[in-house]
CSV table of C-alpha atoms and ligand atoms in Angstrom, one decimal:
chain,number,residue,atom,x,y,z
F,1,MET,CA,-57.5,59.7,-75.8
F,2,ALA,CA,-60.2,58.7,-78.0
F,3,GLU,CA,-59.6,54.9,-76.8
F,4,VAL,CA,-60.0,56.1,-73.1
F,5,LEU,CA,-63.5,56.3,-74.4
F,6,ASP,CA,-63.6,52.4,-75.1
F,7,LEU,CA,-62.8,51.3,-71.5
F,8,THR,CA,-65.0,50.0,-69.4
F,9,ILE,CA,-65.9,51.0,-65.6
F,10,SER,CA,-63.1,48.3,-64.4
F,11,GLU,CA,-60.7,49.6,-66.2
F,12,LEU,CA,-61.5,53.2,-65.8
F,13,ARG,CA,-61.5,52.5,-62.2
F,14,GLU,CA,-58.2,51.4,-61.8
F,15,LEU,CA,-57.0,55.1,-64.0
F,16,LEU,CA,-59.2,57.0,-61.6
F,17,ASP,CA,-57.3,55.5,-58.6
F,18,SER,CA,-53.9,55.8,-59.7
F,19,GLY,CA,-54.7,59.1,-60.8
F,20,ASP,CA,-53.3,58.5,-64.7
F,21,ILE,CA,-56.6,60.2,-65.1
F,22,SER,CA,-59.1,62.8,-63.0
F,23,ALA,CA,-62.7,62.0,-62.6
F,24,GLN,CA,-63.0,65.5,-63.9
F,25,GLU,CA,-61.0,64.9,-67.4
F,26,LEU,CA,-63.3,62.3,-67.7
F,27,THR,CA,-66.1,63.7,-67.6
F,28,GLY,CA,-65.1,66.4,-69.9
F,29,LEU,CA,-64.1,63.6,-72.2
F,30,TYR,CA,-67.6,62.2,-72.4
F,31,LEU,CA,-69.2,66.0,-72.8
F,32,GLU,CA,-67.1,66.6,-75.8
F,33,ARG,CA,-68.1,63.2,-77.3
F,34,ILE,CA,-71.6,63.9,-76.9
F,35,ALA,CA,-71.2,67.2,-78.2
F,36,SER,CA,-69.4,66.1,-81.5
F,37,VAL,CA,-71.7,62.6,-82.4
F,38,ASP,CA,-75.1,63.5,-80.5
F,39,GLU,CA,-76.5,65.4,-83.7
F,40,LYS,CA,-76.4,62.1,-85.2
F,41,VAL,CA,-77.4,59.6,-83.2
F,42,LYS,CA,-80.2,61.9,-80.8
F,43,ALA,CA,-79.7,59.6,-77.8
F,44,TYR,CA,-79.8,62.7,-75.0
F,45,VAL,CA,-83.4,64.4,-74.1
F,46,THR,CA,-81.4,66.6,-71.6
F,47,ILE,CA,-77.6,66.7,-70.8
F,48,THR,CA,-77.0,68.2,-67.6
F,49,GLU,CA,-73.2,69.5,-68.0
F,50,LYS,CA,-73.2,71.9,-64.9
F,51,GLU,CA,-74.1,69.0,-62.4
F,52,ALA,CA,-72.0,66.5,-64.4
F,53,ARG,CA,-69.0,68.6,-64.1
F,54,ASP,CA,-69.9,69.3,-60.0
F,55,GLN,CA,-70.3,65.4,-59.3
F,56,ALA,CA,-66.9,65.2,-60.8
F,57,ARG,CA,-65.1,67.3,-58.9
F,58,GLU,CA,-66.6,65.8,-55.8
F,59,ALA,CA,-65.6,62.3,-57.3
F,60,ASP,CA,-62.1,63.5,-57.8
F,61,ARG,CA,-62.2,64.8,-53.8
F,62,LYS,CA,-63.5,61.2,-52.9
F,63,ILE,CA,-61.0,59.9,-55.0
F,64,LYS,CA,-57.7,61.9,-53.6
F,65,GLU,CA,-59.1,60.9,-49.8
F,66,GLY,CA,-58.8,57.2,-50.7
F,67,SER,CA,-62.6,56.8,-50.3
F,68,ALA,CA,-63.6,55.7,-53.5
F,69,SER,CA,-66.1,53.5,-54.6
F,70,PRO,CA,-66.8,51.1,-57.9
F,71,LEU,CA,-68.4,54.1,-59.4
F,72,THR,CA,-66.8,56.7,-57.9
F,73,GLY,CA,-65.9,59.3,-61.1
F,74,ILE,CA,-67.7,57.1,-64.0
F,75,PRO,CA,-69.8,59.0,-66.4
F,76,LEU,CA,-73.3,57.5,-67.0
F,77,GLY,CA,-76.6,58.0,-68.8
F,78,ILE,CA,-80.1,57.6,-67.3
F,79,LYS,CA,-83.2,56.4,-69.0
F,80,ASP,CA,-85.9,59.7,-68.6
F,81,VAL,CA,-87.9,57.4,-66.7
F,82,ILE,CA,-86.0,57.6,-63.5
F,83,CYS,CA,-87.0,60.3,-61.0
F,84,THR,CA,-84.0,63.0,-61.0
F,85,GLU,CA,-84.5,65.6,-58.0
F,86,GLY,CA,-84.7,69.0,-60.4
F,87,ILE,CA,-83.6,67.8,-63.2
F,88,PRO,CA,-86.4,67.3,-66.5
F,89,THR,CA,-87.8,63.4,-66.0
F,90,THR,CA,-89.8,63.5,-69.5
F,91,CYS,CA,-90.4,59.7,-70.0
F,92,SER,CA,-90.1,61.3,-74.2
F,93,SER,CA,-93.7,62.7,-73.5
F,94,LYS,CA,-95.1,66.0,-74.3
F,95,MET,CA,-97.5,65.0,-70.8
F,96,LEU,CA,-94.4,65.6,-68.3
F,97,LYS,CA,-91.9,67.7,-70.5
F,98,ASP,CA,-91.7,70.1,-67.8
F,99,PHE,CA,-91.8,67.9,-65.0
F,100,ARG,CA,-88.9,68.0,-62.7
F,101,PRO,CA,-89.5,65.4,-59.6
F,102,PRO,CA,-88.9,66.9,-56.1
F,103,PHE,CA,-87.3,63.7,-55.4
F,104,ASN,CA,-84.7,61.1,-56.7
F,105,ALA,CA,-85.3,57.5,-57.3
F,106,THR,CA,-83.8,54.9,-55.1
F,107,VAL,CA,-81.0,53.9,-57.8
F,108,MET,CA,-80.2,57.6,-58.0
F,109,GLU,CA,-79.6,57.5,-54.4
F,110,LYS,CA,-77.6,55.0,-54.4
F,111,LEU,CA,-75.4,56.1,-57.3
F,112,GLU,CA,-75.2,59.5,-55.8
F,113,ALA,CA,-73.6,57.8,-52.7
F,114,GLN,CA,-71.1,56.7,-54.8
F,115,CYS,CA,-70.3,59.7,-56.2
F,116,ALA,CA,-71.1,58.5,-59.7
F,117,VAL,CA,-71.5,61.4,-62.3
F,118,MET,CA,-74.9,61.8,-64.6
F,119,LEU,CA,-74.4,63.3,-68.1
F,120,GLY,CA,-77.8,63.6,-68.6
F,121,LYS,CA,-80.9,61.5,-69.0
F,122,LEU,CA,-81.8,59.4,-72.5
F,123,ASN,CA,-84.4,59.2,-75.3
F,124,MET,CA,-87.1,56.6,-74.8
F,125,ASP,CA,-90.4,55.4,-76.4
F,126,GLU,CA,-93.0,57.3,-74.8
F,127,PHE,CA,-93.9,56.0,-71.1
F,128,ALA,CA,-91.6,53.2,-72.2
F,129,MET,CA,-94.5,52.0,-74.6
F,130,GLY,CA,-92.2,50.6,-77.7
F,131,SER,CA,-89.6,48.5,-79.3
F,132,SER,CA,-87.8,50.9,-81.3
F,133,THR,CA,-87.6,54.3,-79.8
F,134,GLU,CA,-89.7,55.9,-82.8
F,135,ASN,CA,-92.8,56.4,-80.4
F,136,SER,CA,-90.7,59.5,-78.2
F,137,ALA,CA,-92.7,62.3,-78.2
F,138,PHE,CA,-89.6,64.2,-79.5
F,139,PHE,CA,-87.4,62.4,-81.7
F,140,SER,CA,-86.3,59.4,-82.8
F,141,THR,CA,-82.9,58.1,-81.6
F,142,ARG,CA,-80.5,56.3,-84.2
F,143,ASN,CA,-78.4,53.3,-84.1
F,144,PRO,CA,-75.1,54.1,-84.0
F,145,TRP,CA,-73.9,51.0,-86.1
F,146,ASP,CA,-76.2,52.3,-89.0
F,147,LEU,CA,-77.8,55.7,-89.0
F,148,GLU,CA,-80.7,54.9,-90.9
F,149,ARG,CA,-82.0,51.9,-88.2
F,150,ILE,CA,-83.6,51.9,-85.3
F,151,PRO,CA,-81.5,51.3,-81.6
F,152,GLY,CA,-84.4,49.0,-80.4
F,153,GLY,CA,-86.3,50.2,-77.7
F,154,SER,CA,-87.9,51.3,-75.0
F,155,SER,CA,-84.5,52.0,-73.7
F,156,GLY,CA,-83.1,52.8,-77.2
F,157,GLY,CA,-81.0,56.2,-75.9
F,158,SER,CA,-79.4,54.0,-73.1
F,159,ALA,CA,-78.2,51.4,-75.6
F,160,ALA,CA,-77.1,53.9,-78.1
F,161,ALA,CA,-75.2,56.0,-75.7
F,162,VAL,CA,-73.7,53.3,-74.2
F,163,ALA,CA,-72.4,51.9,-77.6
F,164,ALA,CA,-71.8,55.7,-79.2
F,165,ARG,CA,-69.6,56.2,-76.2
F,166,MET,CA,-71.8,59.1,-75.1
F,167,CYS,CA,-71.7,57.2,-71.2
F,168,VAL,CA,-69.3,54.5,-69.9
F,169,ALA,CA,-72.8,52.9,-68.9
F,170,SER,CA,-76.5,53.7,-68.8
F,171,LEU,CA,-79.9,52.4,-66.6
F,172,GLY,CA,-82.8,51.6,-68.6
F,173,SER,CA,-86.1,49.9,-67.5
F,174,ASP,CA,-87.5,46.5,-68.9
F,175,THR,CA,-91.6,45.6,-68.8
F,176,GLY,CA,-90.9,43.2,-71.7
F,177,GLY,CA,-87.9,43.5,-73.5
F,178,SER,CA,-87.0,47.5,-73.2
F,179,ILE,CA,-83.3,46.6,-71.6
F,180,ARG,CA,-82.4,43.6,-73.7
F,181,GLN,CA,-83.4,44.2,-77.1
F,182,PRO,CA,-82.2,47.9,-77.4
F,183,ALA,CA,-78.4,46.0,-76.1
F,184,SER,CA,-78.9,43.4,-78.6
F,185,HIS,CA,-80.0,46.1,-81.2
F,186,CYS,CA,-76.9,48.1,-80.4
F,187,GLY,CA,-74.0,45.2,-79.5
F,188,VAL,CA,-73.9,45.9,-75.8
F,189,VAL,CA,-75.0,44.0,-72.3
F,190,GLY,CA,-78.3,44.6,-71.1
F,191,LEU,CA,-79.6,43.1,-67.9
F,192,LYS,CA,-83.2,42.8,-66.4
F,193,PRO,CA,-82.7,41.4,-63.2
F,194,THR,CA,-85.3,39.5,-61.4
F,195,TYR,CA,-88.6,41.1,-60.5
F,196,GLY,CA,-87.8,43.0,-57.1
F,197,LEU,CA,-84.4,43.0,-56.7
F,198,VAL,CA,-83.8,46.5,-57.8
F,199,SER,CA,-86.1,49.2,-56.2
F,200,ARG,CA,-89.0,50.9,-58.5
F,201,PHE,CA,-89.6,53.8,-56.1
F,202,GLY,CA,-88.9,56.6,-58.3
F,203,LEU,CA,-89.3,54.9,-61.6
F,204,VAL,CA,-92.2,56.1,-63.3
F,205,ALA,CA,-94.7,53.2,-63.7
F,206,PHE,CA,-96.3,51.3,-66.7
F,207,ALA,CA,-96.6,48.1,-65.8
F,208,SER,CA,-96.5,47.5,-62.2
F,209,SER,CA,-96.0,44.0,-61.8
F,210,LEU,CA,-93.6,43.6,-64.6
F,211,ASP,CA,-91.4,46.9,-64.3
F,212,GLN,CA,-87.7,46.3,-63.3
F,213,ILE,CA,-84.9,48.7,-63.8
F,214,GLY,CA,-81.1,47.8,-64.9
F,215,PRO,CA,-77.8,48.1,-66.4
F,216,LEU,CA,-76.6,48.5,-70.2
F,217,THR,CA,-72.8,48.4,-69.9
F,218,ARG,CA,-70.1,47.5,-72.3
F,219,SER,CA,-69.1,43.8,-70.7
F,220,VAL,CA,-70.7,41.7,-68.2
F,221,GLU,CA,-68.5,42.3,-65.3
F,222,ASP,CA,-69.7,46.1,-66.0
F,223,ALA,CA,-73.3,45.0,-65.6
F,224,ALA,CA,-72.3,43.6,-62.4
F,225,ILE,CA,-70.8,46.4,-60.7
F,226,LEU,CA,-73.9,48.4,-61.7
F,227,LEU,CA,-76.1,45.6,-60.4
F,228,GLU,CA,-74.4,45.3,-57.6
F,229,ALA,CA,-74.5,49.3,-56.8
F,230,ILE,CA,-78.3,49.5,-57.6
F,231,ALA,CA,-80.0,46.1,-56.3
F,232,GLY,CA,-81.0,45.9,-52.5
F,233,HIS,CA,-84.2,45.6,-50.4
F,234,ASP,CA,-85.9,49.5,-50.0
F,235,GLU,CA,-89.2,50.0,-48.1
F,236,ARG,CA,-90.5,52.5,-50.2
F,237,ASP,CA,-91.3,50.1,-53.2
F,238,SER,CA,-93.7,47.2,-51.3
F,239,THR,CA,-92.5,44.6,-54.0
F,240,SER,CA,-88.8,44.9,-53.1
F,241,LEU,CA,-87.7,41.4,-51.9
F,242,PRO,CA,-85.6,41.6,-48.6
F,243,ARG,CA,-82.5,40.1,-49.8
F,244,PRO,CA,-78.8,40.5,-49.6
F,245,VAL,CA,-77.3,42.1,-52.6
F,246,PRO,CA,-75.9,39.3,-54.7
F,247,ARG,CA,-72.1,38.6,-55.1
F,248,LEU,CA,-71.6,38.9,-58.6
F,249,ARG,CA,-68.5,39.4,-59.6
F,250,LYS,CA,-67.2,36.5,-57.3
F,251,SER,CA,-69.5,34.1,-59.2
F,252,CYS,CA,-68.2,35.9,-62.6
F,253,GLN,CA,-64.7,33.7,-61.7
F,254,GLU,CA,-66.1,30.6,-61.7
F,255,GLY,CA,-66.4,28.5,-64.5
F,256,LEU,CA,-68.6,26.8,-66.7
F,257,LYS,CA,-67.5,23.3,-66.1
F,258,GLY,CA,-70.8,20.9,-65.3
F,259,ILE,CA,-73.2,24.0,-66.2
F,260,ARG,CA,-76.6,23.0,-67.9
F,261,VAL,CA,-77.3,25.2,-70.4
F,262,GLY,CA,-81.1,24.6,-72.2
F,263,ILE,CA,-82.4,25.5,-75.6
F,264,PRO,CA,-86.1,26.0,-75.8
F,265,LYS,CA,-86.8,24.5,-79.1
F,266,GLU,CA,-90.2,27.5,-79.0
F,267,TYR,CA,-87.4,29.8,-79.6
F,268,PHE,CA,-85.6,28.5,-82.8
F,269,ILE,CA,-88.6,28.9,-85.2
F,270,GLU,CA,-89.6,30.0,-88.1
F,271,GLY,CA,-89.1,33.4,-88.9
F,272,VAL,CA,-86.1,33.9,-87.0
F,273,GLN,CA,-83.5,35.6,-88.7
F,274,GLU,CA,-80.8,32.7,-90.1
F,275,LYS,CA,-78.2,34.7,-89.5
F,276,VAL,CA,-79.3,35.6,-85.7
F,277,VAL,CA,-80.0,31.9,-85.5
F,278,SER,CA,-76.1,31.0,-86.8
F,279,GLU,CA,-74.6,33.5,-84.5
F,280,ILE,CA,-76.4,32.1,-81.2
F,281,LYS,CA,-75.3,28.5,-82.0
F,282,LYS,CA,-71.5,29.8,-82.4
F,283,GLY,CA,-72.4,31.1,-78.9
F,284,LEU,CA,-73.6,27.8,-77.6
F,285,LYS,CA,-71.0,25.6,-79.0
F,286,ALA,CA,-68.3,27.8,-77.2
F,287,MET,CA,-70.2,27.5,-73.8
F,288,GLU,CA,-69.9,23.9,-74.7
F,289,GLU,CA,-66.2,23.8,-75.6
F,290,MET,CA,-65.6,25.5,-72.0
F,291,GLY,CA,-67.7,22.7,-70.2
F,292,ALA,CA,-71.3,23.3,-70.5
F,293,GLU,CA,-73.7,20.8,-71.2
F,294,LEU,CA,-76.4,21.6,-73.9
F,295,VAL,CA,-79.8,20.0,-72.9
F,296,ASP,CA,-83.3,20.2,-75.2
F,297,ILE,CA,-85.8,21.8,-73.3
F,298,SER,CA,-89.4,23.1,-73.8
F,299,LEU,CA,-91.7,26.0,-73.1
F,300,PRO,CA,-94.7,25.2,-74.0
F,301,HIS,CA,-96.7,28.1,-73.5
F,302,THR,CA,-94.5,30.4,-75.4
F,303,GLU,CA,-97.1,31.3,-78.0
F,304,TYR,CA,-99.2,32.8,-75.8
F,305,ALA,CA,-96.8,35.2,-74.2
F,306,ILE,CA,-97.4,38.3,-76.5
F,307,ALA,CA,-101.4,38.1,-75.9
F,308,THR,CA,-100.7,37.7,-72.3
F,309,TYR,CA,-98.6,40.4,-72.1
F,310,TYR,CA,-100.4,43.0,-73.9
F,311,ILE,CA,-103.6,42.5,-71.8
F,312,ILE,CA,-101.7,42.6,-68.3
F,313,ALA,CA,-99.3,45.4,-69.5
F,314,THR,CA,-102.0,47.8,-71.1
F,315,ALA,CA,-104.7,46.7,-68.0
F,316,GLU,CA,-101.9,48.2,-65.5
F,317,ALA,CA,-101.0,50.9,-67.8
F,318,SER,CA,-104.5,51.9,-67.9
F,319,SER,CA,-104.6,52.3,-64.3
F,320,ASN,CA,-101.1,53.9,-64.0
F,321,LEU,CA,-101.8,56.7,-66.4
F,322,SER,CA,-104.5,57.9,-65.1
F,323,ARG,CA,-102.8,60.1,-63.0
F,324,TYR,CA,-101.6,62.5,-65.7
F,325,ASP,CA,-104.9,64.6,-65.8
F,326,GLY,CA,-104.0,67.8,-65.4
F,327,VAL,CA,-104.3,68.7,-62.3
F,328,LYS,CA,-101.6,66.9,-60.4
F,329,TYR,CA,-98.6,66.6,-62.9
F,330,GLY,CA,-97.5,68.2,-65.9
F,331,PHE,CA,-99.2,69.4,-69.0
F,332,ARG,CA,-102.6,71.3,-69.4
F,333,ALA,CA,-104.7,71.9,-72.3
F,334,GLU,CA,-104.9,75.5,-72.5
F,335,ASN,CA,-109.0,75.7,-73.9
F,336,TYR,CA,-111.6,74.3,-71.9
F,337,SER,CA,-114.7,75.4,-70.4
F,338,ASN,CA,-115.6,73.3,-67.7
F,339,LEU,CA,-113.4,69.9,-65.6
F,340,MET,CA,-114.3,67.0,-67.7
F,341,GLU,CA,-113.3,68.9,-70.9
F,342,MET,CA,-110.1,69.9,-68.8
F,343,TYR,CA,-109.5,66.3,-68.5
F,344,LYS,CA,-110.0,65.2,-72.1
F,345,GLU,CA,-108.4,67.7,-73.6
F,346,THR,CA,-105.1,67.3,-71.8
F,347,ARG,CA,-105.3,63.7,-72.2
F,348,ALA,CA,-105.9,63.9,-75.9
F,349,GLN,CA,-103.3,66.9,-76.5
F,350,GLY,CA,-100.5,65.3,-74.0
F,351,PHE,CA,-100.1,61.8,-74.9
F,352,GLY,CA,-99.1,59.9,-78.0
F,353,PRO,CA,-100.9,57.4,-80.4
F,354,GLU,CA,-99.4,54.4,-78.9
F,355,VAL,CA,-99.5,55.5,-75.5
F,356,LYS,CA,-103.9,56.0,-76.3
F,357,ARG,CA,-103.7,52.5,-78.0
F,358,ARG,CA,-102.7,51.1,-75.1
F,359,ILE,CA,-104.9,53.2,-72.3
F,360,MET,CA,-108.0,52.3,-74.6
F,361,LEU,CA,-106.9,48.6,-74.9
F,362,GLY,CA,-106.2,48.5,-71.2
F,363,THR,CA,-109.5,50.4,-70.0
F,364,TYR,CA,-111.5,47.6,-72.3
F,365,CYS,CA,-109.6,44.2,-70.6
F,366,LEU,CA,-110.6,45.4,-67.3
F,367,SER,CA,-114.3,47.1,-67.9
F,368,ALA,CA,-117.1,45.0,-66.5
F,369,GLY,CA,-118.2,42.0,-68.4
F,370,TYR,CA,-114.7,41.8,-70.2
F,371,TYR,CA,-112.7,41.5,-67.2
F,372,ASP,CA,-113.2,37.2,-66.7
F,373,ALA,CA,-112.4,37.0,-70.5
F,374,PHE,CA,-109.4,38.8,-70.7
F,375,TYR,CA,-107.5,39.5,-67.3
F,376,LYS,CA,-108.4,37.1,-65.6
F,377,LYS,CA,-107.9,34.7,-68.3
F,378,ALA,CA,-104.2,36.0,-68.9
F,379,SER,CA,-103.3,36.3,-65.4
F,380,GLN,CA,-104.2,32.1,-65.5
F,381,VAL,CA,-101.8,32.2,-68.8
F,382,ARG,CA,-99.4,34.0,-66.9
F,383,THR,CA,-99.3,30.7,-64.5
F,384,LEU,CA,-99.0,28.6,-67.0
F,385,ILE,CA,-95.9,30.1,-68.2
F,386,ILE,CA,-94.3,30.8,-64.7
F,387,GLU,CA,-94.8,27.0,-64.5
F,388,ASP,CA,-93.2,26.1,-67.9
F,389,PHE,CA,-89.4,27.8,-66.2
F,390,LYS,CA,-89.9,26.4,-63.2
F,391,LYS,CA,-90.3,22.5,-65.1
F,392,ALA,CA,-87.2,23.8,-67.3
F,393,PHE,CA,-85.2,24.9,-64.5
F,394,GLY,CA,-85.1,21.4,-63.2
F,395,LYS,CA,-83.2,20.1,-66.3
F,396,CYS,CA,-81.2,23.3,-66.9
F,397,ASP,CA,-79.4,26.0,-64.7
F,398,VAL,CA,-79.6,28.8,-67.6
F,399,ILE,CA,-81.9,29.1,-70.9
F,400,ALA,CA,-80.2,30.1,-73.9
F,401,SER,CA,-82.4,32.1,-76.7
F,402,PRO,CA,-82.1,34.8,-79.2
F,403,VAL,CA,-83.2,38.1,-77.9
F,404,ALA,CA,-84.9,39.2,-80.8
F,405,PRO,CA,-86.1,37.8,-84.2
F,406,THR,CA,-83.8,39.8,-86.2
F,407,THR,CA,-81.1,42.5,-85.9
F,408,ALA,CA,-82.3,46.3,-86.3
F,409,PHE,CA,-84.7,47.3,-88.6
F,410,LYS,CA,-84.9,50.5,-90.4
F,411,ILE,CA,-86.6,53.5,-88.8
F,412,GLY,CA,-90.3,53.9,-90.4
F,413,GLU,CA,-90.2,49.9,-91.4
F,414,LYS,CA,-92.6,48.6,-88.6
F,415,VAL,CA,-93.9,52.0,-87.2
F,416,HIS,CA,-97.0,52.2,-89.0
F,417,ASP,CA,-98.3,48.1,-87.8
F,418,PRO,CA,-98.2,48.0,-84.1
F,419,LEU,CA,-98.8,44.4,-84.6
F,420,GLN,CA,-95.5,43.6,-86.2
F,421,MET,CA,-94.0,45.5,-83.5
F,422,TYR,CA,-95.1,43.7,-81.2
F,423,LEU,CA,-94.3,40.7,-82.3
F,424,SER,CA,-90.3,41.4,-82.2
F,425,ASP,CA,-91.0,41.0,-78.1
F,426,ILE,CA,-91.6,37.4,-78.5
F,427,PHE,CA,-88.8,36.5,-76.7
F,428,THR,CA,-87.9,38.7,-74.1
F,429,ILE,CA,-91.6,38.7,-73.0
F,430,PRO,CA,-91.8,35.5,-71.2
F,431,VAL,CA,-89.3,36.6,-68.9
F,432,ASN,CA,-91.3,39.6,-67.2
F,433,LEU,CA,-94.0,37.8,-67.3
F,434,ALA,CA,-92.1,34.9,-65.0
F,435,GLY,CA,-90.3,37.4,-63.0
F,436,ILE,CA,-86.7,35.8,-64.0
F,437,PRO,CA,-83.7,37.6,-64.4
F,438,GLY,CA,-82.8,37.7,-68.3
F,439,MET,CA,-79.8,39.1,-70.1
F,440,SER,CA,-78.5,40.1,-73.4
F,441,VAL,CA,-74.6,39.3,-74.3
F,442,PRO,CA,-73.6,40.6,-77.8
F,443,CYS,CA,-72.8,37.5,-79.4
F,444,GLY,CA,-71.9,38.3,-83.5
F,445,PHE,CA,-72.8,40.2,-86.3
F,446,ASP,CA,-75.2,39.5,-89.5
F,447,ARG,CA,-73.8,40.2,-92.9
F,448,LYS,CA,-74.5,43.9,-92.6
F,449,GLY,CA,-72.1,44.4,-89.4
F,450,LEU,CA,-75.4,45.0,-87.3
F,451,PRO,CA,-75.0,43.3,-83.8
F,452,VAL,CA,-76.8,39.9,-82.8
F,453,GLY,CA,-77.4,39.0,-78.9
F,454,LEU,CA,-77.7,35.8,-77.3
F,455,GLN,CA,-80.6,36.3,-74.5
F,456,LEU,CA,-79.5,33.9,-71.1
F,457,MET,CA,-82.3,33.4,-68.6
F,458,ALA,CA,-82.2,31.6,-65.1
F,459,GLY,CA,-84.6,31.2,-62.1
F,460,HIS,CA,-85.7,33.5,-59.6
F,461,LEU,CA,-83.3,35.2,-57.9
F,462,GLN,CA,-80.4,33.2,-59.8
F,463,GLU,CA,-78.4,35.9,-60.6
F,464,GLU,CA,-74.8,34.3,-60.0
F,465,ILE,CA,-75.2,31.9,-62.0
F,466,LEU,CA,-76.8,33.8,-65.2
F,467,PHE,CA,-73.4,36.0,-64.6
F,468,ARG,CA,-71.3,33.0,-64.3
F,469,ALA,CA,-72.8,31.9,-68.0
F,470,ALA,CA,-72.8,35.3,-69.7
F,471,TYR,CA,-69.1,35.8,-67.9
F,472,ASN,CA,-67.6,32.8,-69.6
F,473,LEU,CA,-69.8,33.1,-72.9
F,474,GLU,CA,-68.2,36.6,-73.3
F,475,ARG,CA,-64.6,35.5,-72.8
F,476,GLY,CA,-65.3,32.2,-74.7
F,477,LEU,CA,-66.7,34.3,-77.8
F,478,GLY,CA,-63.7,36.7,-77.8
F,479,LEU,CA,-65.2,38.8,-79.4
F,480,GLU,CA,-62.9,41.8,-80.6
F,481,ARG,CA,-64.1,45.1,-78.8
F,482,LYS,CA,-65.0,47.4,-81.7
F,483,TRP,CA,-67.2,49.9,-81.9
F,484,PRO,CA,-68.7,52.4,-84.3
F,485,SER,CA,-66.8,55.3,-85.0
F,486,LEU,CA,-69.6,58.0,-86.1
F,487,ASN,CA,-66.8,60.2,-87.4
K,501,LIG,N1,-91.7,46.8,-76.4
K,501,LIG,C1,-92.4,46.2,-75.4
K,501,LIG,C2,-93.8,47.3,-75.1
K,501,LIG,O1,-93.8,48.2,-76.2
K,501,LIG,C3,-91.5,46.4,-74.1
K,501,LIG,C4,-91.4,47.9,-73.5
K,501,LIG,C5,-90.4,47.6,-72.1
K,501,LIG,O2,-90.1,46.8,-71.9
K,501,LIG,N2,-90.8,49.0,-71.7
K,501,LIG,O3,-94.4,47.3,-74.3
């Protein structure tokens, strides 16, 4: 039955509904797979075997009675930054190691309502800060295509688990590229939706004006299924948009004729790996052959995006992470003689080095006398970046670019050089600053056999056209479906 593990959500739906396989059998296969390969990949922080088997039994009952939804009985993995009632939600931090939320995130409620199966919680960079999953307080996740390499981050566990076939699909979160970059490095599809399309209620906050939850999947169609399931207005998130759920699977069916694909000159620069560029060009050619028109565009403020992001994201993080004080949540230091010392010791012991670096940077940017020079300036540059995209989308319908300048790097290669690590986010960060949707679509492999992703971006709430372009690109490339065996 090994090949069952290769199937997509839409393919499994048919098998489940026709009774060729039960949700309990499918869940059992995935649990076996986790037991046999997660030792090597280390994607899961928590495996929820008992809950998964119970959910699968319930799913089988629903399927039998003929009331299955698109995700009924589909085994999924969830990034450990999304609150799951009664189940540890650690953010891969010592601070929340024993935290069991008393409530479910909105996205979890939506998945449960469809009777999807949750196999467990997936490893990440601590509090979603990082690009390699090496900042997890527990262990590093490995890239299933080459175990010596990083899977990307911060949703490294979510991407690795899908590629290693330890879940059919997963949820991640993306503040500056954390879904798209690991998706690209692991050869899966990863989507960051328009800001406000998916509720952030129950997503542990990193940078509230940038964070979004989104799917990591084996196909563009699966990303559409998962996004349709989790999108929608939610009163419990004040930034949630009062919009109907987009009809993505329908728009996938339309062709590429007449679609204008913008190629930003600032994204094809020196320093981008040669094979990344050549694989992306193949993708562009495939789109052109299907009737798309390629147009040159410019996003002139791209070079300021990283500086802008590392002011805004750290400022918001310093405020959001002030709640971890040893009183309200999680970890508390043991030896202290007064309240102030308790706070200090708790935060000194509970947070890892990258999280501390960001809290200090953010606190500095927000402090009296520096606010105007840093935070206010960054907000103004953010507006310029938004304007860049608005202008560009006057000339094109979607924008195509690399996801990351290189394919997956070696574990340990950049971990002691934060600036190098930050630079690898150059092509994903502008999308978060502008609040628009972006998707990583697998488009080839480098000479070492490591996956390369192509990023597609679209205007605010233009998910339908984004999916249309992505679905056709996937088909046009006709990449043979292959996955790392790990045996
Ligand atoms: N790598 C980026 C960072 O370290 C993005 C993280 C994210 O999207 N959560 O901040």
